Every structure is written in structure tokens, then in C-alpha cells.
PDB file of C-alpha atoms in Angstrom:
ATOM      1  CA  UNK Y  14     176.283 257.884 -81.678  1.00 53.00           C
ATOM      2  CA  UNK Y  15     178.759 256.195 -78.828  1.00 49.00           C
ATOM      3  CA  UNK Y  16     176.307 257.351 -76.389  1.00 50.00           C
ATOM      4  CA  UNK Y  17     173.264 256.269 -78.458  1.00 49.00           C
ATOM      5  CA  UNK Y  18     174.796 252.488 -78.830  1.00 46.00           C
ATOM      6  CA  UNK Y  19     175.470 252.252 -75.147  1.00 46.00           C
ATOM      7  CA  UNK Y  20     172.526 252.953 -73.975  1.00 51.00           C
ATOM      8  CA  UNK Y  21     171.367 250.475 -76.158  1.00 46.00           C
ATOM      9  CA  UNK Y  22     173.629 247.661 -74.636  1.00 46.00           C
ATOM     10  CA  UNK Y  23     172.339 248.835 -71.317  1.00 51.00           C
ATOM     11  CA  UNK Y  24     168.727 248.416 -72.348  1.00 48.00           C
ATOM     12  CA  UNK Y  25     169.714 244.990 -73.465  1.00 44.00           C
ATOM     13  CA  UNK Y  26     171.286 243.780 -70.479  1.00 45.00           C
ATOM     14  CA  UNK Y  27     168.377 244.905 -68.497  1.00 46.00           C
ATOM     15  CA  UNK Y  28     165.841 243.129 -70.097  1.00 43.00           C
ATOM     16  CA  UNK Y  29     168.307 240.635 -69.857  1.00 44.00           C
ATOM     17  CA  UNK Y  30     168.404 240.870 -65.670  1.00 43.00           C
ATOM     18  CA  UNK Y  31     164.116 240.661 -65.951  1.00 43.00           C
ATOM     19  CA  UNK Y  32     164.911 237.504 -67.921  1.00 43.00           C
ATOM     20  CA  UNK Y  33     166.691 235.481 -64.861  1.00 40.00           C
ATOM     21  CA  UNK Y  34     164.537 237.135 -62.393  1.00 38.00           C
ATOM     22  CA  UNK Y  35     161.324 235.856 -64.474  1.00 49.00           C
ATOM     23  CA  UNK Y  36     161.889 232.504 -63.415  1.00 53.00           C
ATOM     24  CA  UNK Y  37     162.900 233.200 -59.737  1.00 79.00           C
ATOM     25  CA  UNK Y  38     161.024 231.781 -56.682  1.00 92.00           C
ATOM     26  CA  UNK Y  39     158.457 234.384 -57.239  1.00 91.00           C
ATOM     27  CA  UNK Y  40     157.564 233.126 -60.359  1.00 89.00           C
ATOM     28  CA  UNK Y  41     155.170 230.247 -57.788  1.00 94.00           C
ATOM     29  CA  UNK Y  42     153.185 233.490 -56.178  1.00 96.00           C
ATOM     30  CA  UNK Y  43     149.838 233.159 -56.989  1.00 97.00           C
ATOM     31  CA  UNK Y  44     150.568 229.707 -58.768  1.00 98.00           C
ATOM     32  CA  UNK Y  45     147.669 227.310 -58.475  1.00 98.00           C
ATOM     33  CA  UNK Y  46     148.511 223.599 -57.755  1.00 98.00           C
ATOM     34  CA  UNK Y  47     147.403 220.974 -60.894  1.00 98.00           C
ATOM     35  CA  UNK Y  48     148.715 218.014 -59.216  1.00 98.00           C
ATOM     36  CA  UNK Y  49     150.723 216.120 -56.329  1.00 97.00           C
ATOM     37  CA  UNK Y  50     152.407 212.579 -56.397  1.00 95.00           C
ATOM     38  CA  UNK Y  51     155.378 211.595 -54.700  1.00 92.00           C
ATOM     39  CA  UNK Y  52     157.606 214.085 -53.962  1.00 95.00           C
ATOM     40  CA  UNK Y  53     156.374 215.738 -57.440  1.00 96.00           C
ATOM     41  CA  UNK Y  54     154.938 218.931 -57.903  1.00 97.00           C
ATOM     42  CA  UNK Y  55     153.132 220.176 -61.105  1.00 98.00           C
ATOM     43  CA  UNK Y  56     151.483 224.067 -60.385  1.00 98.00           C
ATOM     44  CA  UNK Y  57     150.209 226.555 -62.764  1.00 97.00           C
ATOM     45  CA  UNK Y  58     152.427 229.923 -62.843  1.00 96.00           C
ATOM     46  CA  UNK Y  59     149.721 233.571 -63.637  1.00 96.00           C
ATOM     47  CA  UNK Y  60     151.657 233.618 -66.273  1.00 94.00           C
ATOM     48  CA  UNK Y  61     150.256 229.997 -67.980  1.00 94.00           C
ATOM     49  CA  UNK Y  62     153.343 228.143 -67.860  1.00 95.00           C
ATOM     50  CA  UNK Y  63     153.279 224.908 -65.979  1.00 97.00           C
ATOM     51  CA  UNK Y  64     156.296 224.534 -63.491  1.00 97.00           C
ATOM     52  CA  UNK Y  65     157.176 220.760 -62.220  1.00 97.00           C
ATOM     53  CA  UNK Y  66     158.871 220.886 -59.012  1.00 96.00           C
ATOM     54  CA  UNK Y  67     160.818 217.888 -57.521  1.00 94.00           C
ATOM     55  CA  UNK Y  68     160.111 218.599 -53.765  1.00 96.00           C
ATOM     56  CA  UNK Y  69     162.507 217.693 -51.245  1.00 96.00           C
ATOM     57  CA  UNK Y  70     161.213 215.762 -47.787  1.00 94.00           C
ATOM     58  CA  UNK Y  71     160.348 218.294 -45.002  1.00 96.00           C
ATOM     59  CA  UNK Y  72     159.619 220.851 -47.309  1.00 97.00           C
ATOM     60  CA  UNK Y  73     157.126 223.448 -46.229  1.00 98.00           C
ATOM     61  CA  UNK Y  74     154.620 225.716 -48.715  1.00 98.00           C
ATOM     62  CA  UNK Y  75     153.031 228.842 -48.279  1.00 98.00           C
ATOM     63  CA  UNK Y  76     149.004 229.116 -48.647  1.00 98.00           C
ATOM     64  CA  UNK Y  77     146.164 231.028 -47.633  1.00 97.00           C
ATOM     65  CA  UNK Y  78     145.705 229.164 -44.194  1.00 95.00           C
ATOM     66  CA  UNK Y  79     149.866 229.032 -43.672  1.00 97.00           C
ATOM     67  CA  UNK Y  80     152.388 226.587 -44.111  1.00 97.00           C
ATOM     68  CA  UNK Y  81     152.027 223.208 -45.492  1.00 98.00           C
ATOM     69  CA  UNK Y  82     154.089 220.114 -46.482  1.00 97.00           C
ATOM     70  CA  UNK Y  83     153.079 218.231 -49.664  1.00 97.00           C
ATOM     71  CA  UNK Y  84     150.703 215.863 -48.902  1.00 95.00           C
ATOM     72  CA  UNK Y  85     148.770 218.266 -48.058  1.00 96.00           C
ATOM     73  CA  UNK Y  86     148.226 220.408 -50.657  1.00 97.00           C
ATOM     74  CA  UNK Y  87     145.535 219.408 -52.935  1.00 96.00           C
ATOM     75  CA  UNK Y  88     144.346 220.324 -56.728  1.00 97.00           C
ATOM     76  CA  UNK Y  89     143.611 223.727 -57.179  1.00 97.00           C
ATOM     77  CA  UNK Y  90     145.328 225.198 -54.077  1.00 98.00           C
ATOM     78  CA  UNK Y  91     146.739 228.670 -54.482  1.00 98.00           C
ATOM     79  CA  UNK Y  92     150.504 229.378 -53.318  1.00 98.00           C
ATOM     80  CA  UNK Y  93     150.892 232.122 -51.991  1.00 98.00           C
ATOM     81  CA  UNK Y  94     154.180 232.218 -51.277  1.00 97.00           C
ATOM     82  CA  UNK Y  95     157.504 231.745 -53.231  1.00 97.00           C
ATOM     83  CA  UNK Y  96     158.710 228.054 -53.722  1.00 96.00           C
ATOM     84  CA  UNK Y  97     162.591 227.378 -52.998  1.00 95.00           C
ATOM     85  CA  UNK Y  98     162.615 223.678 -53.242  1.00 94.00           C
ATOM     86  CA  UNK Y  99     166.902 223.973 -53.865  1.00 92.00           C
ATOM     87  CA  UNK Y 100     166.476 223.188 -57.465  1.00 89.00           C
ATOM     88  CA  UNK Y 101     164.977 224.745 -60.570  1.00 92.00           C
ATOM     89  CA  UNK Y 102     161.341 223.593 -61.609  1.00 95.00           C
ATOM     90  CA  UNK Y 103     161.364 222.355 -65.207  1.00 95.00           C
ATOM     91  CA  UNK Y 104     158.818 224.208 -67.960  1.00 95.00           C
ATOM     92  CA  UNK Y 105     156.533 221.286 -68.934  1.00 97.00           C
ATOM     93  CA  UNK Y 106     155.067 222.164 -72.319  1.00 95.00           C
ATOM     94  CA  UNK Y 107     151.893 219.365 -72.575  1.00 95.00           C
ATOM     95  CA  UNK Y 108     150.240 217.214 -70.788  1.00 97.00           C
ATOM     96  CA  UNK Y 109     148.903 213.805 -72.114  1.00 96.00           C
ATOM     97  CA  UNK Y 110     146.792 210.397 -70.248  1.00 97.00           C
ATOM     98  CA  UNK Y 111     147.866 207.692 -71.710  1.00 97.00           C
ATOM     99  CA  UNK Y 112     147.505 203.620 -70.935  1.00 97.00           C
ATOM    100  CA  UNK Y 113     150.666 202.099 -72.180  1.00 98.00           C
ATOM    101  CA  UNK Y 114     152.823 198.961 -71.701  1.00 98.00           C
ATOM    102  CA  UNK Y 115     156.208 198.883 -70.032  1.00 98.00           C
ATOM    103  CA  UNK Y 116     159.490 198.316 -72.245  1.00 98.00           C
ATOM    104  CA  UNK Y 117     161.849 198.343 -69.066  1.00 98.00           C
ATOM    105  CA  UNK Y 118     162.121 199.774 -65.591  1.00 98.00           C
ATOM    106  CA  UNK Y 119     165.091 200.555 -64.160  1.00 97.00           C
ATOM    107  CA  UNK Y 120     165.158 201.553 -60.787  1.00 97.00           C
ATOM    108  CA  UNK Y 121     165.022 204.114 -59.106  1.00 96.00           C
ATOM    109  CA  UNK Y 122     163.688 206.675 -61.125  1.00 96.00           C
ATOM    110  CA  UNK Y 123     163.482 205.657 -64.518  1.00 97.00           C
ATOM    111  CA  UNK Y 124     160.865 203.895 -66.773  1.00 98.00           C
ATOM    112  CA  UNK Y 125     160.190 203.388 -70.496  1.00 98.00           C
ATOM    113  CA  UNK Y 126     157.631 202.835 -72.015  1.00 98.00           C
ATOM    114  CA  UNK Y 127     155.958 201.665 -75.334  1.00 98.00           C
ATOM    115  CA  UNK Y 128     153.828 204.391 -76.624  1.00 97.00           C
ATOM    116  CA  UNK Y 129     152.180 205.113 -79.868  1.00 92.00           C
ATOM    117  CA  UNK Y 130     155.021 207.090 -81.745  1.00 90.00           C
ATOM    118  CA  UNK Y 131     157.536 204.462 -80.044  1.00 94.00           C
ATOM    119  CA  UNK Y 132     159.434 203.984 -76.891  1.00 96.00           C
ATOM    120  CA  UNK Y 133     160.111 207.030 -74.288  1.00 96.00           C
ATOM    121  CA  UNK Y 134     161.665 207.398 -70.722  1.00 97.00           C
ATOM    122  CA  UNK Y 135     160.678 208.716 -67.654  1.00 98.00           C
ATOM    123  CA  UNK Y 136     161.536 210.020 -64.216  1.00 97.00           C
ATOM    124  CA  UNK Y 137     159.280 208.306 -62.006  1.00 97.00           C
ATOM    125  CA  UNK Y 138     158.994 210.709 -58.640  1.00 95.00           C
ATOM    126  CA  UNK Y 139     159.977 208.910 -55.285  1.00 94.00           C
ATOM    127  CA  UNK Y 140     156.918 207.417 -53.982  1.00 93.00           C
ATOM    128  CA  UNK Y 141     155.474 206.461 -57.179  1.00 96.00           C
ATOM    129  CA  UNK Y 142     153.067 203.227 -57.326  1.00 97.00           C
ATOM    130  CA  UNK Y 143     151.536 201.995 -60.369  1.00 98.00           C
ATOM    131  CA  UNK Y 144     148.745 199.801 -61.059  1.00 97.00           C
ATOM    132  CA  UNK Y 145     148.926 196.392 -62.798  1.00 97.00           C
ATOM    133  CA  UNK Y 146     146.033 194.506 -62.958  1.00 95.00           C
ATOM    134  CA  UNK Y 147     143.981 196.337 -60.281  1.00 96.00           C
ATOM    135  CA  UNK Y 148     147.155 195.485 -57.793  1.00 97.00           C
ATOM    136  CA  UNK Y 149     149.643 198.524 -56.284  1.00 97.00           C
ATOM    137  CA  UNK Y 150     153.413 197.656 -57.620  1.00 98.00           C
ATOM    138  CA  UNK Y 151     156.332 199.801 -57.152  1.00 97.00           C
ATOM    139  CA  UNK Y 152     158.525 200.689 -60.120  1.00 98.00           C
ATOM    140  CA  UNK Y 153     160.974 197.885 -58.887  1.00 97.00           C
ATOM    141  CA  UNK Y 154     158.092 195.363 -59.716  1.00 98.00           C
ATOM    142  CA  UNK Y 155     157.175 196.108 -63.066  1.00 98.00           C
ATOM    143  CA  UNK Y 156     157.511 193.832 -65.853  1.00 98.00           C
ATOM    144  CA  UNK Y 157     157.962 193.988 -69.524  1.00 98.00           C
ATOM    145  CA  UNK Y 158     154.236 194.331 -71.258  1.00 98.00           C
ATOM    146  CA  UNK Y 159     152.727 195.373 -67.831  1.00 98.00           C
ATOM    147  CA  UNK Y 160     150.090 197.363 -68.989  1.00 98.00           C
ATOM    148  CA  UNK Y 161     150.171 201.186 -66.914  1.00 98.00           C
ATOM    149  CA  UNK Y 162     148.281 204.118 -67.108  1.00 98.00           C
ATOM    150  CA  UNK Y 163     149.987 207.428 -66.574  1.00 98.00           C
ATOM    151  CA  UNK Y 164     149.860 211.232 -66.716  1.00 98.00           C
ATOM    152  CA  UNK Y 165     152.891 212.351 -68.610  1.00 98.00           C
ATOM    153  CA  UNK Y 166     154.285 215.739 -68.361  1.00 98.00           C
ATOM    154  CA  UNK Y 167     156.335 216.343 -71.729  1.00 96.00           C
ATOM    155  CA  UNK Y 168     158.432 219.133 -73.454  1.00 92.00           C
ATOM    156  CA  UNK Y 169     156.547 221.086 -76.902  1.00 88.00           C
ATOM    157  CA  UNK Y 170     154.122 223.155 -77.637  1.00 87.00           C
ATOM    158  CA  UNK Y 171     150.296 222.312 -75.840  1.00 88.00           C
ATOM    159  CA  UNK Y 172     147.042 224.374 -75.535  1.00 89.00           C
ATOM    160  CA  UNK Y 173     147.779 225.198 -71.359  1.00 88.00           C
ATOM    161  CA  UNK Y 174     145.682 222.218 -70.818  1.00 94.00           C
ATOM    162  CA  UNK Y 175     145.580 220.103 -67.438  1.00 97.00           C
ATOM    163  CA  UNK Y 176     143.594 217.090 -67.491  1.00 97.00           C
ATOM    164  CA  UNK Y 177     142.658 215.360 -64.478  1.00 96.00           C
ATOM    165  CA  UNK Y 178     145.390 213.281 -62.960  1.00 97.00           C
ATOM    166  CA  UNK Y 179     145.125 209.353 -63.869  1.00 97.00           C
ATOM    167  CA  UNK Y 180     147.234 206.614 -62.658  1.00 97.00           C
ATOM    168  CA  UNK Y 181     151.046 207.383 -62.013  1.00 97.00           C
ATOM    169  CA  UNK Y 182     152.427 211.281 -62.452  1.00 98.00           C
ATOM    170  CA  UNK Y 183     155.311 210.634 -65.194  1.00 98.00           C
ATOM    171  CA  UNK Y 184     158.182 213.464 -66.392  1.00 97.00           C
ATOM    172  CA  UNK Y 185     159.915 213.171 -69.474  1.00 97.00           C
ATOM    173  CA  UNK Y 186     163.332 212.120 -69.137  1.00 92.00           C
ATOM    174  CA  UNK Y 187     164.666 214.597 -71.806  1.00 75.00           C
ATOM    175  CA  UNK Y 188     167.048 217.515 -72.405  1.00 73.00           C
ATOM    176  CA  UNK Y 189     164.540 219.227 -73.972  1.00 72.00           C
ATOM    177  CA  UNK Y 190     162.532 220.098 -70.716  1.00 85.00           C
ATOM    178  CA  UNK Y 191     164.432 223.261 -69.994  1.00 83.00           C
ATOM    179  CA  UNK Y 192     164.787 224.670 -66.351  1.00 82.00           C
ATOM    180  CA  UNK Y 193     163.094 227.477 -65.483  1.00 78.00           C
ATOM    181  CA  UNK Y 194     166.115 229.042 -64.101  1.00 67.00           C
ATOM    182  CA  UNK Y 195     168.340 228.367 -66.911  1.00 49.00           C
ATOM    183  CA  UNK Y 196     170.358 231.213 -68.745  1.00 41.00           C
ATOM    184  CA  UNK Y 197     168.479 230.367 -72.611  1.00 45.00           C
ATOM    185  CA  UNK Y 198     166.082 234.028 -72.093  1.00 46.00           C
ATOM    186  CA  UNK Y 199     169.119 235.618 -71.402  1.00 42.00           C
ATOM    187  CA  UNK Y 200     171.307 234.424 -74.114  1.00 42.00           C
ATOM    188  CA  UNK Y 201     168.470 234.383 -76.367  1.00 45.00           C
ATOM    189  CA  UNK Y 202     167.967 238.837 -75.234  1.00 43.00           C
ATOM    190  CA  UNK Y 203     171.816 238.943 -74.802  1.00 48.00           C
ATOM    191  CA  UNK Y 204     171.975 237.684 -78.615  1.00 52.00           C
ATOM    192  CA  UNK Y 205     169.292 239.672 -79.815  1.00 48.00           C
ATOM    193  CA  UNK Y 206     170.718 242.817 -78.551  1.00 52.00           C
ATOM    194  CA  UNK Y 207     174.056 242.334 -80.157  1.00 58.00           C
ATOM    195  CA  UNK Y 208     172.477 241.945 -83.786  1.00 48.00           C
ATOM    196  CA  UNK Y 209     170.638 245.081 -83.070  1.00 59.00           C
ATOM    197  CA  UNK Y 210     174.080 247.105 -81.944  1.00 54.00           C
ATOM    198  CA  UNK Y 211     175.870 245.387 -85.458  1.00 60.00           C
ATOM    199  CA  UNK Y 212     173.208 246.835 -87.350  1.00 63.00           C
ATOM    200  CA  UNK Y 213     172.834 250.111 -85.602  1.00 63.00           C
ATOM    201  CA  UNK Y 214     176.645 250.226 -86.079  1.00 63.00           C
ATOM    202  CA  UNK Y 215     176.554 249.461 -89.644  1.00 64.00           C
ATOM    203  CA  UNK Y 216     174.069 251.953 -90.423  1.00 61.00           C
ATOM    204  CA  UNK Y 217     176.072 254.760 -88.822  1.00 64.00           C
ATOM    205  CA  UNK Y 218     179.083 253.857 -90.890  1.00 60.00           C
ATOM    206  CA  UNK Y 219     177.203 253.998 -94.473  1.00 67.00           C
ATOM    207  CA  UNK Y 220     175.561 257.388 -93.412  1.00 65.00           C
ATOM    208  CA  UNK Y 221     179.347 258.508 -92.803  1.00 67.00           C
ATOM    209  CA  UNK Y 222     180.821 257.331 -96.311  1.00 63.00           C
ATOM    210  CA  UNK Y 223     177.661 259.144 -97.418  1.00 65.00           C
ATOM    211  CA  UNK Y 224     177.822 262.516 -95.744  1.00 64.00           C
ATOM    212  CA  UNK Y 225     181.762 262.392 -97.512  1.00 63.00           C
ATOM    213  CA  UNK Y 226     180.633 261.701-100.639  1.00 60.00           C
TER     214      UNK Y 226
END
């Protein structure tokens, strides 16, 4: 039984070790690009999940016809190499176009805004410009009640949707967004294994007390 419970645990922690590696670099092979603004990066993992990268100057990708910076990659582009941008992307979870008025900005990389289900802030990527009455404006120059439209990437559940990009590229500014890199999948598998021991271990000890009986 010792023997059957370790290997267990050892089954456990490996699917634990796939876990982190799921969300390495690798994870952007084969990736297809949905959109580029700033020094923002929003591509589309084989695996569904969208992955928003913030990139940093100088940064070089790998695709079909070799290496390219940023500006240069376009809608629909396929990576095909690993990204390595020195941070983790963040798992958006929907996607949403919205035209909505400002409640503050506050520089450098933060706006809120005023939308239907009330007020919400965002990281505005360096670079950003909006558009206020036909006019370019950097977030420094907004004003309370400008009216802005935006593409907002947001934590929750969506249908894998990616609607065309309109007006500013907007992240959520919220602890729910996890990182792809972060440890949850392996506490989550890590957790789930030791239940599984506990009851494997419980079940041996009633079959015990039985057999004496």
C-alpha cells in the first residue's frame, strides 16, 4: 500500500511539472496574432486561450519569413517561435467593443471608465492614442465625459471570440486576470492530489479494522 500511495504522489507532482510548463514560452508556438497596439500584444494560443503580452522596446518575434519587432506584425500572423518578452502574458477571458465616457485618467497607464454595469479601470499600453471628437489625444489629455471607444480585454468566461479591433486596445486593471505563468494549476493538481492520497489512505485503514474484525 506504501508503494501504491507513492506512486500516487509522484503521478501528482508530475502532472503538476506539465502544469508550469503549460504556460511556458512555448505555449506562443503556433499562436496566431489577434491584435497589436502600443507595446501590447493580444495572440491566440492552439490551445484557444488568448495570451496578452506587454512587449518590451527592441523586442524581436519569430515568424514564417524570420524575425520581427512589433509594429510589424499584423492580424492573423502566425508565431512561430516562443515569446520571452521577461514577463508572464496574462489569460484574457473575453473580449468586448464598447463606446464609453471617461470617469478619470491618470497617467501613465491607467484609465476608468463609465460603462454600463458601472465604473472600471484600465492599463492603457504605452503608445496608446484615443479619439475624441474625430481628434488623436493621448491618455494625458483626456477629460471627464470624453466620449472613447475601446477594445477591452477582460477576465471571465467568453465564447473564444475576437472581434475586430476598434479604437484604443484596453486591459483590465484587475487581480482577477491571472498570469499565465502563475503557480494556481499547480496548487490547484498539487491540492487535488492530496485529497486523493487522504482518501486512498482512509480507505486502506477501514479495510484493516475490517480484515480484524
Amino acid at each position: 500500500m506504501k508503494k501504491f500511495l507513492l506512486g500516487v504522489l509522484m503521478s501528482v507532482l508530475a502532472f503538476a511539472a506539465c502544469g508550469t510548463a503549460w504556460a511556458g514560452p512555448e505555449a506562443a508556438i503556433g499562436a496566431t496574432v489577434v491584435y497589436v497596439s502600443g507595446n501590447d500584444l493580444l495572440i491566440k494560443a492552439t490551445d484557444g486561450r488568448l495570451l496578452n503580452y506587454a512587449v518590451p522596446s527592441g523586442y524581436q518575434f519569430t515568424i514564417a519569413s524570420g524575425k520581427v519587432g512589433l509594429k510589424d506584425l499584423k492580424a492573423g500572423v502566425v508565431l512561430t517561435g516562443p515569446v520571452a518578452t521577461g514577463s508572464e502574458p496574462l489569460i484574457i477571458g473575453h473580449i468586448a467593443t464598447v463606446k464609453a465616457k471617461v470617469y478619470v485618467a491618470r497617467p501613465p497607464d491607467t484609465l476608468t471608465l463609465i460603462l454600463s454595469d458601472g465604473s472600471q479601470d484600465f492599463v492603457v499600453p504605452a503608445g496608446t492614442m484615443f479619439t475624441v471628437n474625430g481628434a488623436p489625444v493621448a491618455l494625458n489629455g483626456l477629460k471627464r465625459n470624453d466620449e472613447v471607444e475601446a477594445t477591452l480585454l477582460m477576465a471571465g468566461k467568453g465564447d473564444g471570440s475576437t472581434p475586430a479591433l476598434k479604437g484604443a486596445l484596453l486591459v483590465e486593471k484587475s487581480e482577477d486576470l491571472p498570469q499565465a505563468g502563475s503557480l494556481l494549476p499547480t496548487y490547484t493538481v498539487i491540492g487535488f492530489g492530496m485529497v486523493m492520497v487522504g482518501m486512498l489512505m482512509l480507505f486502506a485503514v477501514r479495510k484493516k479494522q475490517q480484515q480484524r474484525i
